Tab-separated table of C-alpha atoms in Angstrom:
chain	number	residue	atom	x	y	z
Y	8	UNK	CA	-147.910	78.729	-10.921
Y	9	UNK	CA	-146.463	75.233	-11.037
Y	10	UNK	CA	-142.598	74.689	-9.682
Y	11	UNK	CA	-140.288	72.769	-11.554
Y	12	UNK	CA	-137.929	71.447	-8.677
Y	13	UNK	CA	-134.360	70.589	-9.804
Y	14	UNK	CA	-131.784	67.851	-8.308
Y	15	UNK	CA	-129.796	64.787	-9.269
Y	16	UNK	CA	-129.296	61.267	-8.351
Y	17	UNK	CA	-126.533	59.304	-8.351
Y	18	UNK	CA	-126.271	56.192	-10.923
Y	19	UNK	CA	-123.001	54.873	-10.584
Y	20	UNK	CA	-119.068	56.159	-9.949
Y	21	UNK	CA	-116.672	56.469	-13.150
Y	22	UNK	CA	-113.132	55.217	-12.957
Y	23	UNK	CA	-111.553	58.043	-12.020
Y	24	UNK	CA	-113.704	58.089	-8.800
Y	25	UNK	CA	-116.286	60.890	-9.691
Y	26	UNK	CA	-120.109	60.183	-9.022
Y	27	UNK	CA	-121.964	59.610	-12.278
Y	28	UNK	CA	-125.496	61.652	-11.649
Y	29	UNK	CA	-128.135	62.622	-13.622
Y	30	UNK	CA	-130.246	65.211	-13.673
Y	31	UNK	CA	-134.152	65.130	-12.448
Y	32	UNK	CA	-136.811	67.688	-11.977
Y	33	UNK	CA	-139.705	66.958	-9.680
Y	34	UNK	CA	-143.442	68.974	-9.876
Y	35	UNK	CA	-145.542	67.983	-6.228
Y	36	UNK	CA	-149.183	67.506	-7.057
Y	37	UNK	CA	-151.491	69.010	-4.687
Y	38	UNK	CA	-154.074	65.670	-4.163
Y	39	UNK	CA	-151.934	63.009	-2.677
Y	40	UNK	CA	-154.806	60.655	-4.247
Y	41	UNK	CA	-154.267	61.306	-7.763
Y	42	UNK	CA	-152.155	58.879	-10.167
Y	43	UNK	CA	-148.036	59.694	-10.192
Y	44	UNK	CA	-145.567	59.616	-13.131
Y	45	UNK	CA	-142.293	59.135	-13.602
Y	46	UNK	CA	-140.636	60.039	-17.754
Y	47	UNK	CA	-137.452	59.327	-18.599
Y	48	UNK	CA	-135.657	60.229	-21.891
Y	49	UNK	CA	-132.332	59.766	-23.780
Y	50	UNK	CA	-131.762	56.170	-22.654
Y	51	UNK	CA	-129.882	55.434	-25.856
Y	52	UNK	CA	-127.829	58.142	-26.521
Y	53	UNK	CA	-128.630	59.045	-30.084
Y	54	UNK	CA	-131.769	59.426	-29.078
Y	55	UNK	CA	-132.081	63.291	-27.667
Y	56	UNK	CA	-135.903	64.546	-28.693
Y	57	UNK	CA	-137.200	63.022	-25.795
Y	58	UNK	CA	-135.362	65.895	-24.084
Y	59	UNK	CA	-136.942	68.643	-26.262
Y	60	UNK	CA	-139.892	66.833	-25.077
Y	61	UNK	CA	-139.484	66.999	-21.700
Y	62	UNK	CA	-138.517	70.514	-21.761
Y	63	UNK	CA	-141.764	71.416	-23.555
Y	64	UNK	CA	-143.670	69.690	-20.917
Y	65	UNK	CA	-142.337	70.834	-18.581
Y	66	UNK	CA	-142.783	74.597	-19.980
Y	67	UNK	CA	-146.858	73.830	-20.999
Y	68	UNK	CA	-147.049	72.120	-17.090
Y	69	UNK	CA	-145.838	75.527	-15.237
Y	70	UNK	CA	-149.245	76.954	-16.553
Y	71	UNK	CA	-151.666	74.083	-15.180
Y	72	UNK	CA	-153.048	72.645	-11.720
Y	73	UNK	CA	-150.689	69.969	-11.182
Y	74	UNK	CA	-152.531	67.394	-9.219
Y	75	UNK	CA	-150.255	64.225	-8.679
Y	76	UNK	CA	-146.590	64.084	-8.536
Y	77	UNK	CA	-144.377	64.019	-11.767
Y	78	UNK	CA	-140.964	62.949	-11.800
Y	79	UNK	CA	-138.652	63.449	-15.407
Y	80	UNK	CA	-135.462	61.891	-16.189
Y	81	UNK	CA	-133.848	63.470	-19.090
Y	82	UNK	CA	-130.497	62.481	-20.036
Y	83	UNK	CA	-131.218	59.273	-18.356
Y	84	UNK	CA	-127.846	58.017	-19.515
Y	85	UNK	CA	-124.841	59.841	-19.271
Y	86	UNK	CA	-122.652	56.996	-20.778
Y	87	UNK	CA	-124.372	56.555	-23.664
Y	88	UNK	CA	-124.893	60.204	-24.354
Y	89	UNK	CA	-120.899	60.886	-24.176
Y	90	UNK	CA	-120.202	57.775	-26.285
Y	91	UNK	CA	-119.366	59.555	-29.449
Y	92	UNK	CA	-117.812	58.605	-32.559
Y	93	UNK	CA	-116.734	61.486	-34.601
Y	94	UNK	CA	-119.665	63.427	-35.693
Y	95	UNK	CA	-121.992	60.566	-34.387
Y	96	UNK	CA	-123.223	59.392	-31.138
Y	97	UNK	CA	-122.660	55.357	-30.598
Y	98	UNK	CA	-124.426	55.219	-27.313
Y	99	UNK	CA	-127.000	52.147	-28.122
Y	100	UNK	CA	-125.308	49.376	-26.540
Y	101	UNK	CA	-123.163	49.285	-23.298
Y	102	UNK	CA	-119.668	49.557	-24.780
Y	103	UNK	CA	-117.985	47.211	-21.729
Y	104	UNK	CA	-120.627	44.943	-22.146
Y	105	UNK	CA	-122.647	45.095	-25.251
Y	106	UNK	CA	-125.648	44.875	-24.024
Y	107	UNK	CA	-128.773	47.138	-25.294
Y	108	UNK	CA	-129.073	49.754	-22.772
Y	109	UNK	CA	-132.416	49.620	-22.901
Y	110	UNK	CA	-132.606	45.776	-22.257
Y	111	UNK	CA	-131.113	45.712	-18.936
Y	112	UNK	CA	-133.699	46.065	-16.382
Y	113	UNK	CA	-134.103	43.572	-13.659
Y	114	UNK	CA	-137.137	41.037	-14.253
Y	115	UNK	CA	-137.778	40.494	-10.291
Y	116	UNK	CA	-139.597	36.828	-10.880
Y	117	UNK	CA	-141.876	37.592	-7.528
Y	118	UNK	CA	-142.733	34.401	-6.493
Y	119	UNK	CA	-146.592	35.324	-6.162
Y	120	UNK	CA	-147.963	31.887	-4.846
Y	121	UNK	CA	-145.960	32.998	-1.446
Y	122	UNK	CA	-145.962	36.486	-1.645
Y	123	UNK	CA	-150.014	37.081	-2.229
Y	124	UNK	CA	-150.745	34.366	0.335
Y	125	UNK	CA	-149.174	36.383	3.008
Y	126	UNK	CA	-151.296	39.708	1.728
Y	127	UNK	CA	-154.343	38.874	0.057
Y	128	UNK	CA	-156.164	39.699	3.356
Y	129	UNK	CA	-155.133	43.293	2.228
Y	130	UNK	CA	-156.835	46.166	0.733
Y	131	UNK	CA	-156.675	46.449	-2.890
Y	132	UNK	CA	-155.007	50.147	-1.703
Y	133	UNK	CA	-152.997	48.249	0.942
Y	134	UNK	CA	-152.320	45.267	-1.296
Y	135	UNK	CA	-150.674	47.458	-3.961
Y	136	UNK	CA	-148.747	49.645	-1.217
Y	137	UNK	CA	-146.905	46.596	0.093
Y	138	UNK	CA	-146.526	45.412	-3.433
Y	139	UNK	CA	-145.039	48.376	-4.728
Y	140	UNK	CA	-142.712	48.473	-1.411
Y	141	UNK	CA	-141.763	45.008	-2.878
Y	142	UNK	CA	-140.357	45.561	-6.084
Y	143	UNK	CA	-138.454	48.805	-4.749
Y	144	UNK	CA	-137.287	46.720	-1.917
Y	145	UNK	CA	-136.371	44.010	-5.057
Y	146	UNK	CA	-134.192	46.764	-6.863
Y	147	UNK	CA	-132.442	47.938	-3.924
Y	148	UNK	CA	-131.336	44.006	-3.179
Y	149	UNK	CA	-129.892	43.948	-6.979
Y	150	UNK	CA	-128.442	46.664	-6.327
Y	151	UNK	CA	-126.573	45.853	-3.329
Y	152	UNK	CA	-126.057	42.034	-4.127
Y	153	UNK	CA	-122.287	40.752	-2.440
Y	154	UNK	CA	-121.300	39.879	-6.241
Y	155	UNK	CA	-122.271	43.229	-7.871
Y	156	UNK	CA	-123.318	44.154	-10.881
Y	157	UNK	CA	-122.334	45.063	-14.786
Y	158	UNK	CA	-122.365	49.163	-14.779
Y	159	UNK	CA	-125.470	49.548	-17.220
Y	160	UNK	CA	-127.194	47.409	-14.912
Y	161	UNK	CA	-126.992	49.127	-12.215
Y	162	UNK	CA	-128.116	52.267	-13.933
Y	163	UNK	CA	-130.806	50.677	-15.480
Y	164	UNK	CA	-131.722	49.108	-11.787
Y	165	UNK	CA	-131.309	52.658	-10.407
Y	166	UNK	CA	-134.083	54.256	-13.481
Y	167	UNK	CA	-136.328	50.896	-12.268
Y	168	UNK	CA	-136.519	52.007	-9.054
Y	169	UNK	CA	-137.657	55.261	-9.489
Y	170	UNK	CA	-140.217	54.414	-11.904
Y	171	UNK	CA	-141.389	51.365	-9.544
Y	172	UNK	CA	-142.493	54.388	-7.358
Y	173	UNK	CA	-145.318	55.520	-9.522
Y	174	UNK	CA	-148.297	54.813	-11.422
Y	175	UNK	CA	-147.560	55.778	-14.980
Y	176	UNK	CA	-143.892	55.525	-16.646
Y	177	UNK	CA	-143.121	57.006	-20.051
Y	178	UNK	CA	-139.952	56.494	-21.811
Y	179	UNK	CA	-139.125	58.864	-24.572
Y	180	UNK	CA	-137.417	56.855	-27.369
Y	181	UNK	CA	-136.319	57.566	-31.111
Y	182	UNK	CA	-135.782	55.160	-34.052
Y	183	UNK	CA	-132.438	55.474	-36.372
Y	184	UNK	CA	-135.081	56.615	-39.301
Y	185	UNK	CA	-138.099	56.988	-37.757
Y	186	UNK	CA	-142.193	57.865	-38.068
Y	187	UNK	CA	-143.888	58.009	-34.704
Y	188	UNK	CA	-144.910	55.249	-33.011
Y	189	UNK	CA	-146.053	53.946	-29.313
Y	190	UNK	CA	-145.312	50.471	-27.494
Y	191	UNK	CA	-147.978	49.595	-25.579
Y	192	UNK	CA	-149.575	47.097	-23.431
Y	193	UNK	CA	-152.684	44.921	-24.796
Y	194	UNK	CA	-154.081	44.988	-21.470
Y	195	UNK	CA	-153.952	49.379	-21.796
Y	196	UNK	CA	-154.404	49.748	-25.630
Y	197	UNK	CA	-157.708	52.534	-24.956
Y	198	UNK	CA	-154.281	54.591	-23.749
Y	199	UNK	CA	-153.030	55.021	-27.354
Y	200	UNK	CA	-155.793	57.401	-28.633
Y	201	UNK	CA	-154.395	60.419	-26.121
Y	202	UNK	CA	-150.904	60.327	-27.247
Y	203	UNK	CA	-150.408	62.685	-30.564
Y	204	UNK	CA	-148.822	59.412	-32.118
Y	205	UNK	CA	-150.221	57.906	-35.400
Y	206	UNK	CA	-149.005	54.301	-35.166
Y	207	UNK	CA	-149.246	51.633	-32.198
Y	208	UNK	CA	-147.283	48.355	-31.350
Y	209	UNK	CA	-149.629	46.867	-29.174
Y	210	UNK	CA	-147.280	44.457	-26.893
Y	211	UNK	CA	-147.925	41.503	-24.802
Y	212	UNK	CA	-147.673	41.568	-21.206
Y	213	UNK	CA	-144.552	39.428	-20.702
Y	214	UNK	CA	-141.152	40.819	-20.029
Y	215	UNK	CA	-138.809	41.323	-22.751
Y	216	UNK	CA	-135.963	43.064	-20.667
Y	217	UNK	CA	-136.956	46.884	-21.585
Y	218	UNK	CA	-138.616	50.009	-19.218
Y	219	UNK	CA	-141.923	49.613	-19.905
Y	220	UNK	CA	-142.316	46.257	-19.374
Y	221	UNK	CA	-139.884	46.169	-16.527
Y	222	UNK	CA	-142.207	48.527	-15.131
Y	223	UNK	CA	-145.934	46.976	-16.048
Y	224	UNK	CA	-145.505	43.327	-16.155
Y	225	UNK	CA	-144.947	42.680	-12.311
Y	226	UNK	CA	-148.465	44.513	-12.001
Y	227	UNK	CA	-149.571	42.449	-14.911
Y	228	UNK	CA	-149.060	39.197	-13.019
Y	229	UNK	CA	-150.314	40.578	-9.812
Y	230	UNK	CA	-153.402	41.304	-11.467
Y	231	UNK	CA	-153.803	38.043	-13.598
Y	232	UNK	CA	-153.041	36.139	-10.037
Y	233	UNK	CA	-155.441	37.393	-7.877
Y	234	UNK	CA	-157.985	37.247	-10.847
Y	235	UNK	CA	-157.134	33.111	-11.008
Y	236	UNK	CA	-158.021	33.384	-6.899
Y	237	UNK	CA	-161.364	35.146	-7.629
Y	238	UNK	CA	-159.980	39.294	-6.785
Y	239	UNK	CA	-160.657	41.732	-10.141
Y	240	UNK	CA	-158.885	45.021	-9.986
Y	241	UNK	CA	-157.782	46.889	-13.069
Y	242	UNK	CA	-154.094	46.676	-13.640
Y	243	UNK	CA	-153.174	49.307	-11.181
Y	244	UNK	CA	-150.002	50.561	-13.000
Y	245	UNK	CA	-149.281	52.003	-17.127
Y	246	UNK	CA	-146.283	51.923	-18.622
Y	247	UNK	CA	-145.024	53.476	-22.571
Y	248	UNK	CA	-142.630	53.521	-24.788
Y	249	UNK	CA	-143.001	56.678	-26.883
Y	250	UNK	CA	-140.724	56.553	-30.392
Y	251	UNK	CA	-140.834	60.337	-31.102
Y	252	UNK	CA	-139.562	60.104	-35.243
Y	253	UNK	CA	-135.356	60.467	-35.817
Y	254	UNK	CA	-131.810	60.346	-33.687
Y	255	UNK	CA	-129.746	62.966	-33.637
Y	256	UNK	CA	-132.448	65.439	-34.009
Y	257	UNK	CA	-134.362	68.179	-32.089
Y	258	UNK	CA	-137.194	69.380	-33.040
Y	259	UNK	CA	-139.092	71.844	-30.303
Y	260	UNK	CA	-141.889	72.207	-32.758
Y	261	UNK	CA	-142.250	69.019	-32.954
Y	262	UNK	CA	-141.810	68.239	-29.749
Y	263	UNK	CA	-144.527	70.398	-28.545
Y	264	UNK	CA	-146.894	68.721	-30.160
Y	265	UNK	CA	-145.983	65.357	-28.265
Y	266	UNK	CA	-145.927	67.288	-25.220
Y	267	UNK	CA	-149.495	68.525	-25.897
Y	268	UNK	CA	-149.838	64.846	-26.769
Y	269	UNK	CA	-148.742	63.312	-22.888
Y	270	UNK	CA	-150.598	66.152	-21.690
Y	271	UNK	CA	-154.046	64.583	-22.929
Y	272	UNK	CA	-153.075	61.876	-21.679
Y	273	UNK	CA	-152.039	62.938	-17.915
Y	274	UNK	CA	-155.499	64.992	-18.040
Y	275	UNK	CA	-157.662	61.742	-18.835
Y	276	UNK	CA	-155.932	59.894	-16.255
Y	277	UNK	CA	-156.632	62.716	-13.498
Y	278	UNK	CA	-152.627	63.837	-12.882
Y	279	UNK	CA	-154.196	67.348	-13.596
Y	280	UNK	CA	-156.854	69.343	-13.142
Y	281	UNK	CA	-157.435	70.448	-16.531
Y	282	UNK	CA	-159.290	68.824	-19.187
Y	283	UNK	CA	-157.555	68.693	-22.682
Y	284	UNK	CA	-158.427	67.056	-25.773
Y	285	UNK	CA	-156.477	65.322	-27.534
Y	286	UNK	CA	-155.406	65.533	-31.497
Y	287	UNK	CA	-157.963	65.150	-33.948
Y	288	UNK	CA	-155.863	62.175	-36.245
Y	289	UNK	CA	-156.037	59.590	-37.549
Y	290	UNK	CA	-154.296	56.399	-35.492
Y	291	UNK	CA	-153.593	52.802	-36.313
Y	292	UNK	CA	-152.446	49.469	-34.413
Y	293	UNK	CA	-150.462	46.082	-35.281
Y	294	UNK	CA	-150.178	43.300	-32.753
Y	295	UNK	CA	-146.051	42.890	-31.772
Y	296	UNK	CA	-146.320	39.274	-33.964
Y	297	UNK	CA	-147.261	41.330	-37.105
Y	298	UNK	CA	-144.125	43.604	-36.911
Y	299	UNK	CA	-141.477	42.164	-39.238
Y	300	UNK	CA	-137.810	42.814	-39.788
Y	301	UNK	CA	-136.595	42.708	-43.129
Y	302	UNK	CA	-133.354	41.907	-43.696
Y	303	UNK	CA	-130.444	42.688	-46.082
Y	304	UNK	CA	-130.409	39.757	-48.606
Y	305	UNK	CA	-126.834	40.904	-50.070
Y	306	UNK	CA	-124.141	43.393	-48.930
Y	307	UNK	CA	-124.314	46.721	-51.111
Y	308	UNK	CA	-125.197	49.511	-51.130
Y	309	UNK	CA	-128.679	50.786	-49.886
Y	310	UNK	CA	-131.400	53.458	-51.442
Y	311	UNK	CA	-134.283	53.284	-48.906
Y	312	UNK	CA	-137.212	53.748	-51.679
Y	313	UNK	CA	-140.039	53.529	-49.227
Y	314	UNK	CA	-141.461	56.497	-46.533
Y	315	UNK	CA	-141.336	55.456	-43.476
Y	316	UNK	CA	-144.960	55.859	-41.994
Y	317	UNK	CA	-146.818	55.855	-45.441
Y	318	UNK	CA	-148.702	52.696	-46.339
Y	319	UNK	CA	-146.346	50.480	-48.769
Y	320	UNK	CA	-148.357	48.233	-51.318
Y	321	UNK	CA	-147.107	44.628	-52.037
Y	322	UNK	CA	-144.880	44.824	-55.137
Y	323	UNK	CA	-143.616	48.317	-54.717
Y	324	UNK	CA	-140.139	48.612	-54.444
Y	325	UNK	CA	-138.561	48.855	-50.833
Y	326	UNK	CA	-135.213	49.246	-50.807
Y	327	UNK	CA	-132.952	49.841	-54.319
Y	328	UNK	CA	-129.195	47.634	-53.905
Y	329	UNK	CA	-126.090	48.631	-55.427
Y	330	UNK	CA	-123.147	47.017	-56.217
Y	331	UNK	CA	-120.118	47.996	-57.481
Y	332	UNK	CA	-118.212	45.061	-57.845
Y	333	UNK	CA	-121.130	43.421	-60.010
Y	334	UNK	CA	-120.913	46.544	-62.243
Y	335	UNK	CA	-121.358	44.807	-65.764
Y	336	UNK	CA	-123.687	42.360	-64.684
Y	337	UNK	CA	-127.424	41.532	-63.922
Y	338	UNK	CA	-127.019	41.755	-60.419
Y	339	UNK	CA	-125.006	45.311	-60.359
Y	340	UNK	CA	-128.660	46.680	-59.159
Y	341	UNK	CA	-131.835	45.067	-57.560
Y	342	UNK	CA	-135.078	46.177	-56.525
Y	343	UNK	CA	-136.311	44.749	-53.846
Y	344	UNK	CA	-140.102	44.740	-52.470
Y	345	UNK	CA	-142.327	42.740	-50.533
Y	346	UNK	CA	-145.284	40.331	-50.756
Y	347	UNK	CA	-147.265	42.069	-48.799
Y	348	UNK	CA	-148.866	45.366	-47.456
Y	349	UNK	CA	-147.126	46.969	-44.863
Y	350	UNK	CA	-146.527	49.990	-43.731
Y	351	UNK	CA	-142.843	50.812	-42.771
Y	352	UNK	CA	-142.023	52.703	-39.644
Y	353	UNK	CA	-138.354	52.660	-39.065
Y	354	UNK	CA	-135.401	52.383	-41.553
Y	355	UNK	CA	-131.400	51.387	-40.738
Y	356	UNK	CA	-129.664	55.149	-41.004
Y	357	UNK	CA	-126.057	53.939	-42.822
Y	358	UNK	CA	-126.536	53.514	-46.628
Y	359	UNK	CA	-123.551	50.884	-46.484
Y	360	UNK	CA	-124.620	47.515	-45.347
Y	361	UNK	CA	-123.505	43.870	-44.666
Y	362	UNK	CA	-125.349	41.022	-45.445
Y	363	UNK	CA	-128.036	40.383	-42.874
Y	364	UNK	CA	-128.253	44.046	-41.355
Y	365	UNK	CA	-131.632	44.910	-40.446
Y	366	UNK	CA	-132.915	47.624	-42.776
Y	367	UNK	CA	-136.556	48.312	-42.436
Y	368	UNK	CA	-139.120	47.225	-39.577
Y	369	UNK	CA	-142.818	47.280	-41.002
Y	370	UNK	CA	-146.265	47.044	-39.727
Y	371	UNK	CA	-148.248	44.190	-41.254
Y	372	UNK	CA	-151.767	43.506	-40.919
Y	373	UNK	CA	-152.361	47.013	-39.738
Y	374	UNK	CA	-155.994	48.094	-38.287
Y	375	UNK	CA	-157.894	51.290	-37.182
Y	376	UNK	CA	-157.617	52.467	-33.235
């Protein structure tokens, strides 16, 4: 049987001098050779099904033939997780700072010309070794720079270094009002018919300040380098970001499914032994450019109309806006839709809006995986 092995690392102090930790649990694989992962959840801390994820995982992997190393991160963020707000959890953005939490990773900038002239008479094996010790090496410098840096930097930094240690990195994710959905790569986009997840973003591989491209870009570059100087290896290291449905909600029903889901996955890429299949459904892809943000037009008051994850035809209404103040008059209540096919996957979760607020992201110009 599989052992879970539980301890902590440290991410910071708090000002009253206590060490700010978070939990991890560690499974060894038995073939040193085979591909290891590092999953993190609960980054932003509304977002807590990534943890009933995890758990599930964890649960299903106790019963298989683990074969390369796993790492998991729940409750990634302690700050953001204890940032409440009454009945609701605020933990998005750094409150000393502001900053997304999930937008502070370090973009290392390796200056490849240099750095690949000194080791290009390296394995591929030996090439990604010292590249690998490279970016670690990278993180620990940020961490330890004379300045110092913002608190949700450095806990991002420490999170990048662990998953800098591996060769797959998931991050568990929610939206506010949310269908399932996956961020990943266009170099990797084969990946996205393992996860149980209907709808894919596929990205571009430039760094846009969160985990999974924080993670996959540096290999990215080292890859699309050493192509431009005649060396072709397949990007050597995978990185997602998995948007398991709502905030503030668990779901271990759910969650099992998505577990079953990453489990496909980790058997197709060898992590272990087992095969498993995964879900018979029906998936579908939009390019990052094609996913729009519509915003409010008017302050008011907000009836979302459309279902997130269920294809929206032009014309039909999208969001209902009332207003009080205008009661009397034409513009007391408008309907609002769009010009154009979409289909919506995430929705703003307060019904009480300022002009401008973002309410809906949809997928445009969506096609089959």
């Amino acid at each position: 049987m599989t052992k879970v092995i539980p301890s902590s690392i440290q991410v910071g102090e708090l000002a009253t001098g206590q060490a700010l930790n978070i939990p991890l649990y560690d499974i060894q694989g038995s073939d040193s050779a085979a591909p290891s992962v590092y999953i993190q959840a609960n980054v932003h801390g509304a977002e807590v099904q990534g943890n009933a994820v995890i758990y599930q995982l964890m649960t299903l992997l106790e019963g298989y033939d683990v074969l390369g190393d796993i790492r998991f991160a729940p409750l990634a963020n302690p700050l953001g997780i204890n940032q409440k707000s009454g009945e609701f959890t605020l933990g998005r953005f750094d409150p000393i700072t502001g900053v997304n939490w999930n937008r502070e990773y370090f973009d290392h900038n390796i200056d490849l010309t240099t750095w690949y002239a000194e080791h290009q008479h390296l394995t591929n094996d030996g090439l990604f070794d010292a590249y690998r010790a490279t970016l670690v090496e990278s993180c620990q410098a940020r961490l330890n720079q004379p300045f110092g840096i913002t608190t949700g930097h450095r806990l991002a930094v420490s999170l990048q270094t662990m998953a800098h240690k591996v060769d797959i990195v998931l991050d568990l994710h929610t939206g506010p009002k949310s269908c399932k959905h996956l961020y990943c790569p266009e170099y990797d986009i084969d990946a996205a018919r393992f996860f149980s997840i209907p709808y894919t973003l596929v990205i571009p591989n430039s760094f846009g300040g969160a985990m999974d491209e924080a993670a996959f870009c540096p290999w990215w570059q080292l890859t699309d380098f050493a192509a431009q100087h005649g060396r072709e290896f397949t990007v050597p290291v995978s990185a997602f970001t998995l948007e398991l449905a709502s905030q503030e909600r668990i779901d271990l029903a759910d969650a099992l499914e998505d577990a079953k889901g990453i489990l496909a996955y980790l058997s197709h890429r060898g992590v272990i032994c087992e095969k498993v299949e995964p879900a018979n459904m029906a998936r579908f892809g939009c390019y990052l450019k094609d996913y729009k943000k519509f915003h409010a037009p008017k302050a008011g008051l907000i009836e979302y109309c459309a279902a997130v994850g269920q294809p929206l035809n032009a014309g039909q209404p999208l969001v209902n806006i009332l207003r009080m103040d205008l009661y009397g008059s034409d513009e007391a209540h408008q309907v609002i839709s769009l010009p154009m096919d979409c289909v919506p996957i995430l929705h703003f979760a307060s019904a009480s809006v300022h002009q401008g607020t973002e309410l809906y992201k949809v997928m445009t110009n969506v096609f089959t995986l």
